[in-house]
Short mmCIF file of C-alpha atoms in Angstrom, two decimals:
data_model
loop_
_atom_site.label_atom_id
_atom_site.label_comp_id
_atom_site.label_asym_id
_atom_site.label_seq_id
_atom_site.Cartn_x
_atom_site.Cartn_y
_atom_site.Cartn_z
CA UNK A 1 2.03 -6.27 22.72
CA UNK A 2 1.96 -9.96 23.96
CA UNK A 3 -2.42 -9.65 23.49
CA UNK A 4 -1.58 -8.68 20.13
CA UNK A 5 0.76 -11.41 19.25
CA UNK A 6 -1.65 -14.14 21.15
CA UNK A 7 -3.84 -13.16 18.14
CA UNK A 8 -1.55 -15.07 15.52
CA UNK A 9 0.89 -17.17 17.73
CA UNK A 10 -1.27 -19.79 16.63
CA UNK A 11 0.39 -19.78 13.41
CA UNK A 12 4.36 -20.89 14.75
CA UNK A 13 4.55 -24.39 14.47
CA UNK A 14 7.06 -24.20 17.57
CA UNK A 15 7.55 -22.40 20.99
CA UNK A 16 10.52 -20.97 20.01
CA UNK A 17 9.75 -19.29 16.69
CA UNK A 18 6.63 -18.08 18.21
CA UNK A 19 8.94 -16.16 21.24
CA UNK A 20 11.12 -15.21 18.50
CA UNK A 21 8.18 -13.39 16.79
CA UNK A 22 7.27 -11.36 19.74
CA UNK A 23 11.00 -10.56 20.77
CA UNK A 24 11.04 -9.57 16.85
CA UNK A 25 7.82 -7.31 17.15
CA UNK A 26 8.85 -5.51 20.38
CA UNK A 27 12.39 -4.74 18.62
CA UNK A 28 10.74 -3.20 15.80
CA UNK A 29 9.09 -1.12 17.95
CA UNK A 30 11.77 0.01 20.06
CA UNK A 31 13.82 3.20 19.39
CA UNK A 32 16.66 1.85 17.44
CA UNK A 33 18.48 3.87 15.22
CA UNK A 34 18.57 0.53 13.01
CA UNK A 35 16.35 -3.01 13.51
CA UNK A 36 19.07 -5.73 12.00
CA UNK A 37 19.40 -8.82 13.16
CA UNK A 38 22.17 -7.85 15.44
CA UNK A 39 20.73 -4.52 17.22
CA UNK A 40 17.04 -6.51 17.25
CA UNK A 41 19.12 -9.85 19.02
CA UNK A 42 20.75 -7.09 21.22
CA UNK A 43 17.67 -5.44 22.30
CA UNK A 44 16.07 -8.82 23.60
CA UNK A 45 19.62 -9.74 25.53
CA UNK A 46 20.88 -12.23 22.77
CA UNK A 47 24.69 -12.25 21.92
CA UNK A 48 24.20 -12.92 18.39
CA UNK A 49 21.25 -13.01 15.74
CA UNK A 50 21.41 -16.52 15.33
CA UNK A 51 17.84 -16.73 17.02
CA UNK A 52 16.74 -14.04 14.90
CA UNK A 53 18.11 -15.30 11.55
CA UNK A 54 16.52 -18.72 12.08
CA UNK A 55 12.84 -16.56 12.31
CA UNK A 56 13.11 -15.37 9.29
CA UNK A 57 15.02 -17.88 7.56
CA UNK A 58 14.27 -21.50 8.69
CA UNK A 59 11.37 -21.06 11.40
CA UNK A 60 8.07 -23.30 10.66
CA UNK A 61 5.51 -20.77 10.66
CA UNK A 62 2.69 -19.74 8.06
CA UNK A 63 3.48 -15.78 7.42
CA UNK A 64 0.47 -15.53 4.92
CA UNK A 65 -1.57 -16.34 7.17
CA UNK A 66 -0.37 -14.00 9.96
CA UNK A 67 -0.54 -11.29 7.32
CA UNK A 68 -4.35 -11.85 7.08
CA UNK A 69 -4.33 -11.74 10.77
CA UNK A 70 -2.57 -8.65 10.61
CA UNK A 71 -5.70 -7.44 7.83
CA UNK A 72 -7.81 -8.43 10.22
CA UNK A 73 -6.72 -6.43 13.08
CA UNK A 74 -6.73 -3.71 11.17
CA UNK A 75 -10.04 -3.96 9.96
CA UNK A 76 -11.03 -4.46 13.24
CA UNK A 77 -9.48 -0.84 15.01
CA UNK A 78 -9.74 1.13 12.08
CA UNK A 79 -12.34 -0.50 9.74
CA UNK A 80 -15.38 1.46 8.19
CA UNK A 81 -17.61 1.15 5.60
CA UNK A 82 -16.67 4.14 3.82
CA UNK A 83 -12.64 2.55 3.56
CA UNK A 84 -10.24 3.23 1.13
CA UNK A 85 -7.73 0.73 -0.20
CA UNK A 86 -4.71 1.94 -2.07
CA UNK A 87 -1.97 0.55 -3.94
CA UNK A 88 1.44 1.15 -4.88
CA UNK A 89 5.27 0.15 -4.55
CA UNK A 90 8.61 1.47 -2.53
CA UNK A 91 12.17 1.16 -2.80
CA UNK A 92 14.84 -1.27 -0.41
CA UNK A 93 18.18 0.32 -1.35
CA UNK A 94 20.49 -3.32 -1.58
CA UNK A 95 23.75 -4.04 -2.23
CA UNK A 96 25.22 -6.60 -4.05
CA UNK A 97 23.32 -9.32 -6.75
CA UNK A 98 22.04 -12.10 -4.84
CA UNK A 99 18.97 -10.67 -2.53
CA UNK A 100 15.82 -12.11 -4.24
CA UNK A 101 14.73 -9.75 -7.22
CA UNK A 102 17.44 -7.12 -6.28
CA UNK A 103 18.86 -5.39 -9.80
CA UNK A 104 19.30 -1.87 -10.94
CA UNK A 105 15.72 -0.73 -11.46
CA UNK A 106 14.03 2.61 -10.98
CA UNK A 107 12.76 3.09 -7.45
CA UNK A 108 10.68 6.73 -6.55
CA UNK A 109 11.93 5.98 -2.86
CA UNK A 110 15.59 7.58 -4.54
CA UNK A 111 13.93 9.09 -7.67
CA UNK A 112 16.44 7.39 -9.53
CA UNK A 113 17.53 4.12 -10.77
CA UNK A 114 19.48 2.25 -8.40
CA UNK A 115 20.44 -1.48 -7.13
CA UNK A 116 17.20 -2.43 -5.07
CA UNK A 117 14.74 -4.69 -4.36
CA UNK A 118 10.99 -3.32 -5.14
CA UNK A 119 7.79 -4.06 -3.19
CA UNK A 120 4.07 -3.49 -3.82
CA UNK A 121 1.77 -2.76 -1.25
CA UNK A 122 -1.97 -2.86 -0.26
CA UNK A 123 -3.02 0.07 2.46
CA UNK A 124 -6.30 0.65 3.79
CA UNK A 125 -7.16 3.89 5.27
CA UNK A 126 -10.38 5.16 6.87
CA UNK A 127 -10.78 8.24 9.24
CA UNK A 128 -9.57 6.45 11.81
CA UNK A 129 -6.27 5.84 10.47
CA UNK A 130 -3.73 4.11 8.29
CA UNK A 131 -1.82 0.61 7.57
CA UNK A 132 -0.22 -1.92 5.12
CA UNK A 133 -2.17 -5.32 4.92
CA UNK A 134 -0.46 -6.76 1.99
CA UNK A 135 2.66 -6.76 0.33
CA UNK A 136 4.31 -8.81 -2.79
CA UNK A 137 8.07 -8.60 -3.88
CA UNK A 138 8.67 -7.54 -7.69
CA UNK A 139 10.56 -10.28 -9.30
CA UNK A 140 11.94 -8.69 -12.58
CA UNK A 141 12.70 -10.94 -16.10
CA UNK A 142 16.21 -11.34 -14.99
CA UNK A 143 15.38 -13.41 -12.26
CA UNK A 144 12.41 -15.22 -13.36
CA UNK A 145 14.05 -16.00 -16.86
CA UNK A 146 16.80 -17.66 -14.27
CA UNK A 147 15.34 -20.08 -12.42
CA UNK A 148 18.93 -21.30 -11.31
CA UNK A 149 19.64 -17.98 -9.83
CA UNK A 150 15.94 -17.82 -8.44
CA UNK A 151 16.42 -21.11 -7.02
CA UNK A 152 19.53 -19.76 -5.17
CA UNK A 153 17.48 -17.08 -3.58
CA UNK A 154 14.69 -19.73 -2.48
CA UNK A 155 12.19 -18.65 -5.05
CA UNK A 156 9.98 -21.71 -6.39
CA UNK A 157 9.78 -22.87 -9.87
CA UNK A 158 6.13 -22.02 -9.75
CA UNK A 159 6.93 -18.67 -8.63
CA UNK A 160 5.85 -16.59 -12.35
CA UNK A 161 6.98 -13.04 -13.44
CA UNK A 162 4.40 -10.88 -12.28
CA UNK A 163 4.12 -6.89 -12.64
CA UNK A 164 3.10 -4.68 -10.18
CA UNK A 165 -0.28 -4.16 -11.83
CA UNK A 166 -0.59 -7.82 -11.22
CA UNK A 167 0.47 -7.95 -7.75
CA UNK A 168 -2.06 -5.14 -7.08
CA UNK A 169 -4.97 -7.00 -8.35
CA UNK A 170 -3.74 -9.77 -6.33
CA UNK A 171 -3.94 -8.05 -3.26
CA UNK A 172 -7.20 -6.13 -3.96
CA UNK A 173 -8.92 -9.66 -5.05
CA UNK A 174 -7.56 -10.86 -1.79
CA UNK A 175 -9.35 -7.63 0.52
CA UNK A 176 -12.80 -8.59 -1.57
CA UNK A 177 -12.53 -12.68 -0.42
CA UNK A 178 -11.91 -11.32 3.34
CA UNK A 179 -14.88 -9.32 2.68
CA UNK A 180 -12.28 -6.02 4.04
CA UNK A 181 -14.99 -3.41 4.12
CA UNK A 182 -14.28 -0.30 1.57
CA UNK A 183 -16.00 1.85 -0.89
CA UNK A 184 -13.30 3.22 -3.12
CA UNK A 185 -9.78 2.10 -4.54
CA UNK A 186 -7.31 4.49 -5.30
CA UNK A 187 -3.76 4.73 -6.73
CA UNK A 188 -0.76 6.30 -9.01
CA UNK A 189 -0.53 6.82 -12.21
CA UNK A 190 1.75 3.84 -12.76
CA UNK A 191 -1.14 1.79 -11.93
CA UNK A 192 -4.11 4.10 -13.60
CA UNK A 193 -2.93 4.47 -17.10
CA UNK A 194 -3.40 0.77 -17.29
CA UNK A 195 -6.53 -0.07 -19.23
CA UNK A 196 -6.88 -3.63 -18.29
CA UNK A 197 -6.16 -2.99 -14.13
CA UNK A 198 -9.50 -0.05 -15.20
CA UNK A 199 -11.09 -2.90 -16.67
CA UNK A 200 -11.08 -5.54 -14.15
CA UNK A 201 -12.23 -3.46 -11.48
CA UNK A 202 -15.05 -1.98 -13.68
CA UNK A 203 -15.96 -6.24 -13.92
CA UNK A 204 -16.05 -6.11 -10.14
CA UNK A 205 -17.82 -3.08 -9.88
CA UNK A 206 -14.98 -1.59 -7.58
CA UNK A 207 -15.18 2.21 -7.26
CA UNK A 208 -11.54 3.78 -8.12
CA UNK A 209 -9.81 7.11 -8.76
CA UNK A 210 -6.64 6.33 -10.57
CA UNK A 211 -3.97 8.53 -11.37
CA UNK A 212 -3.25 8.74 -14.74
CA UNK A 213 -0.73 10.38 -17.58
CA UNK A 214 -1.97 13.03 -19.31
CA UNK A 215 -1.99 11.61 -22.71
CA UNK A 216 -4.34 8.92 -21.81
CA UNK A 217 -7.11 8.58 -23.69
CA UNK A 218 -10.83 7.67 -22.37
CA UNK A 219 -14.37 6.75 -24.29
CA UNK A 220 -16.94 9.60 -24.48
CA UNK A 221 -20.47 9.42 -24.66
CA UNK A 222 -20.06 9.62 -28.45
CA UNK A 223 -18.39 6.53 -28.59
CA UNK A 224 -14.75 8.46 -29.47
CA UNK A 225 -11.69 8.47 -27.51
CA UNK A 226 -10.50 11.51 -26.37
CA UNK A 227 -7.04 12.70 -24.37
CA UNK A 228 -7.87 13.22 -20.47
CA UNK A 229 -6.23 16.49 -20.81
CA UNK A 230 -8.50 17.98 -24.19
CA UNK A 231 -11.17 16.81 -21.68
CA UNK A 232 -10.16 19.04 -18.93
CA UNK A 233 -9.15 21.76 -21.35
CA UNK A 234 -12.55 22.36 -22.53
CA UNK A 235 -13.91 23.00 -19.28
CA UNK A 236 -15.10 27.31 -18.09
CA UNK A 237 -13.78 28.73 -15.70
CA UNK A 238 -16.30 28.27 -13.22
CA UNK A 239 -16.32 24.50 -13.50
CA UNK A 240 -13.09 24.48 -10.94
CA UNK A 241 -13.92 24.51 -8.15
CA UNK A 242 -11.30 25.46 -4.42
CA UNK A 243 -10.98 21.85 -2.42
CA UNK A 244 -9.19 20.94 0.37
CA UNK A 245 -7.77 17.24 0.17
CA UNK A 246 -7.06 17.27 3.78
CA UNK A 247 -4.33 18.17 6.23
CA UNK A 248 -1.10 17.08 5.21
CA UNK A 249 2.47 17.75 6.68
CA UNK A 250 2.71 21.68 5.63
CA UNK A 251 -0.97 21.84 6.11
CA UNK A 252 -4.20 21.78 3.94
CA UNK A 253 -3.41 20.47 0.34
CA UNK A 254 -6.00 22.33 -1.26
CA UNK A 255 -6.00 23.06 -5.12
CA UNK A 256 -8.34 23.38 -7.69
CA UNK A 257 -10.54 20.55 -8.62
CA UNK A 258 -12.84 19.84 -11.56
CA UNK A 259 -14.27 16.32 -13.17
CA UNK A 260 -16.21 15.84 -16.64
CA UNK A 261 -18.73 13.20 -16.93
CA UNK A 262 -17.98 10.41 -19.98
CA UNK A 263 -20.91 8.14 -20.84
CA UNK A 264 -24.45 7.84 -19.71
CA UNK A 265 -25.24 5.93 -16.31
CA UNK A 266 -25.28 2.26 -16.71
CA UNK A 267 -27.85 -0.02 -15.42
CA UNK A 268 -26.27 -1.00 -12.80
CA UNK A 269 -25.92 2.58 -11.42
CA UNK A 270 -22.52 3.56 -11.95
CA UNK A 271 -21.12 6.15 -13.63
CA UNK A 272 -17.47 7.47 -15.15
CA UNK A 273 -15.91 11.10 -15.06
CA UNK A 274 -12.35 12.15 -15.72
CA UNK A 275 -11.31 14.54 -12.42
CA UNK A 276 -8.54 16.87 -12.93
CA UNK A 277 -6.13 18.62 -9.83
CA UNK A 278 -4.61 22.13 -10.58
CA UNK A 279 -2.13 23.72 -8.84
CA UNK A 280 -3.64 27.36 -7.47
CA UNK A 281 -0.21 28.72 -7.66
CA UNK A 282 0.58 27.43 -11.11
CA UNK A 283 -2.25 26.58 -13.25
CA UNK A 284 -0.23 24.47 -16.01
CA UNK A 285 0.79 22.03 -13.21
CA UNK A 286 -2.64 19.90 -13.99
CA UNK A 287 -2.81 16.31 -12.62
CA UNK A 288 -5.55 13.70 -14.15
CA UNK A 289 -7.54 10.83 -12.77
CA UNK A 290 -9.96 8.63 -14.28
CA UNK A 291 -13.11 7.88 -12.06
CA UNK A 292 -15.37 5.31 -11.88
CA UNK A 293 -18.52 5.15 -9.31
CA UNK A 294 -21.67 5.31 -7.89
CA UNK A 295 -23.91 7.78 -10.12
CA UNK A 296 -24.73 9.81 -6.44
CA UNK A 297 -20.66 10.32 -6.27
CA UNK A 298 -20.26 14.43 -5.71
CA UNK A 299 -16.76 16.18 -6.91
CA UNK A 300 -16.19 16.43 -3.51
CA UNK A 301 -16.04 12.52 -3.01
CA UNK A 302 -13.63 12.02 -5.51
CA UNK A 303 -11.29 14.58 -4.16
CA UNK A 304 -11.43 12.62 -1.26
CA UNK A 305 -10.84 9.39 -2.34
CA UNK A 306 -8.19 11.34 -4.76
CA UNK A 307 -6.36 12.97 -1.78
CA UNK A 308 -5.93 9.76 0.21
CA UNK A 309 -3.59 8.40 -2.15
CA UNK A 310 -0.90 10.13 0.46
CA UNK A 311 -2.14 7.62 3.47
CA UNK A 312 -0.08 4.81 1.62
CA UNK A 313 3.10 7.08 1.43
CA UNK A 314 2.18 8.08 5.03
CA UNK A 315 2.54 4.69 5.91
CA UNK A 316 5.80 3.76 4.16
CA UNK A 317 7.42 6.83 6.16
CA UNK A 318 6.14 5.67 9.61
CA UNK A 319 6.85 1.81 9.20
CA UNK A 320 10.43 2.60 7.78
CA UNK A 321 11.18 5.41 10.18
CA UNK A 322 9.33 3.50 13.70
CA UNK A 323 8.51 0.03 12.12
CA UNK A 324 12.08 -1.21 10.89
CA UNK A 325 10.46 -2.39 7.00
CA UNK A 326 13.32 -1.27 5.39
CA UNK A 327 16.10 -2.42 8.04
CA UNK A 328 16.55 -5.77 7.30
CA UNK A 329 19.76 -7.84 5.68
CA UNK A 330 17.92 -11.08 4.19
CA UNK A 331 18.62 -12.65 0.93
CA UNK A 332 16.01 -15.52 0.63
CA UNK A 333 12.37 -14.80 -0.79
CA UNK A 334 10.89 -16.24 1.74
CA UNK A 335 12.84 -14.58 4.67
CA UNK A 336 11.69 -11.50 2.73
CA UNK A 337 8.47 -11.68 3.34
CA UNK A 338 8.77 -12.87 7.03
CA UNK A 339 10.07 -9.53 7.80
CA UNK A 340 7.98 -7.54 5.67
CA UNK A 341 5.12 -9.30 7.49
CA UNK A 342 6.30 -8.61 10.98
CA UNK A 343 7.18 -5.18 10.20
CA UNK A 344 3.24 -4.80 8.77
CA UNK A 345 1.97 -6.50 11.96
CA UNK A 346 4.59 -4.07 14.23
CA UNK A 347 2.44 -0.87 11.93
CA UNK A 348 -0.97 -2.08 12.56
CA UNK A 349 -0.46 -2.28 16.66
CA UNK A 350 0.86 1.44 16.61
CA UNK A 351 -1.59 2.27 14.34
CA UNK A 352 -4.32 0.90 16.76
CA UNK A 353 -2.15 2.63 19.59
CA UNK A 354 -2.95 5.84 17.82
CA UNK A 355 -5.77 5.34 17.10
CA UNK A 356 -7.36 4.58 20.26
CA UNK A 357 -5.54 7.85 21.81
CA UNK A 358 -7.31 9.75 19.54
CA UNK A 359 -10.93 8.68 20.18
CA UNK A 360 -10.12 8.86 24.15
CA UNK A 361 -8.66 12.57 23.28
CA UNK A 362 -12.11 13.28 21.10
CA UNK A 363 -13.98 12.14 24.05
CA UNK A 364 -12.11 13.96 26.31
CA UNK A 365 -12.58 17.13 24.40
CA UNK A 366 -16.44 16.67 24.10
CA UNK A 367 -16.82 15.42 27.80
CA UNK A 368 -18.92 17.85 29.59
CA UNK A 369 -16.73 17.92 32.63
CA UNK A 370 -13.92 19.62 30.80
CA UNK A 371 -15.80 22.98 31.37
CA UNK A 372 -17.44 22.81 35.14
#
């Protein structure tokens, strides 16, 4: 842990915030049943969370910077060329009004609305593994419309109202300027049935398979547009075809897959389909994606790049349940981030962990010693 902390210590303007940090990391690593201040003071020998507090709060230290170290590392252990980056947002159940952009909102980490604060996350995932390299915090109307209230929380008057779809361009135009190596974006539907996010990746010539609703409509090669689902309605029988997404927690996710080409290849060699999932235990359960890539892209690419949508929700569940990012008790924006931040960076290092097991277990297993 301290070589992987050495990386960004650099960025603490003081000894003591940059000790803090590491006593910080190793408690979000540690098996707490909850990483607060107090149990995360406790479990470096301080009486209170005073130290801790003053980390997150009041500290001199740079944490956008350390979360493009954090990127970095990542792309270092687990980068490849064939890399998927993959957006979307998660829940922090809060109490109480005054947390920055906390209000009754809908959250899928409850399925329901509730009083929480909502974050949107970058992951990149290869076959190597999984992390988070970038995060915003959603800052609904109410508060932005309040600048008072915002002010409270420590948000800046420059500080606009973003929406997610924003944040995620954000965050992918961020990966492109480090140059993060990947061949394919991928997200939800909340994010794919937007025609402008479709758009501005199109402009960057970004390969994506988004999610989308299934009333969305799309542009044919006749010039018309046409529903997603009349798309995938038309299609025989044989044109579905039995895919395996990958191994997920109850097993291979395989279903029934299918895609429809739109418009003829442009110039620049890309083309457009509309890919559809089916259930193979009940057909009517049909989910859509719109699909834009290299002309060479097979069916089974885009189930791929389809399928590892679940690496980002992967990721939530291991840095909430091992990495603490939904454990702390902060108010300020900035705090907010701070933890979010270390949390990421506490991810990344056991994602390297794991990752490094399993290419000295793959060796092991193809070492020609194993069988004298």
């Amino acid at each position: 842990m301290a070589g992987f902390h050495a990386r960004f210590a650099h960025r603490f303007g003081r000894s003591e915030p940059r000790e803090r940090a590491l006593d910080y990391l190793t408690g979000l690593l540690a098996p707490l049943e909850k990483k607060n201040g107090w149990t995360l003071a406790e479990q470096v020998g301080q009486q209170r969370p005073d130290g801790v507090q003053r980390l997150l709060n009041h500290s001199d230290w740079d944490e956008d910077a350390v979360r493009d170290d954090v990127r970095d590392f990542v792309v270092e252990t687990i980068g490849a060329k064939d890399g998927i980056l993959i957006g979307d947002d998660t829940g922090f159940l809060k109490k109480g009004t005054k947390s920055a952009g906390v209000q009754r909102q809908y959250t899928g980490t409850a399925g329901r609305t509730e009083n929480c604060q909502i974050g949107t996350f970058l992951a990149y995932a290869s076959s190597k593994g999984r992390a988070l390299i970038d995060r915003e915090l959603y800052l609904p109307k109410s508060w932005t419309d309040d600048r008072e209230r915002c002010r409270a929380a420590d948000i800046a008057d420059e500080v606009p109202f973003a929406t997610k779809n924003e944040h995620f361009k954000w965050m992918l135009q961020r990966a492109i300027d480090a140059e993060v190596p990947f061949a394919w974006v991928t997200a939800d539907e909340a994010y794919g049935q937007v025609k402008h996010l479709r758009v501005w990746l199109e402009e960057r010539q970004v390969a994506h398979v988004l999610a989308t609703k299934v009333n969305d409509t799309v542009t044919t090669t006749d010039g018309d547009e046409v529903r997603v689902d009349a798309l995938i309605a038309a299609l025989p029988h044989q044109a579905w075809k039995r895919i395996s997404g990958g191994r997920g927690s109850h097993g291979e996710r395989i279903y029934h897959w299918a895609r429809v080409a739109l418009r003829p290849v442009w110039e620049n060699g890309f083309g457009h389909w509309v890919l559809a999932r089916r259930s193979i235990s009940d057909p009517t359960e049909i989910a859509h994606y719109v699909c834009y890539g290299p002309v060479g892209t097979r069916l089974k690419d885009l189930v791929k790049v389809a399928a590892a949508r679940w690496a980002i929700e992967e990721s939530f569940q291991v840095a909430k349940g091992e990495c603490g990012l939904d454990h702390y008790q902060v108010r300020l924006y900035r705090a907010w981030y701070r933890h979010i931040t270390l949390a990421m960076a506490a991810l990344a290092y056991l994602t390297a962990l794991r990752a490094q097991e399993a290419a000295k277990g793959a060796k092991a297993m193809t070492s020609p010693n194993l069988y004298p």
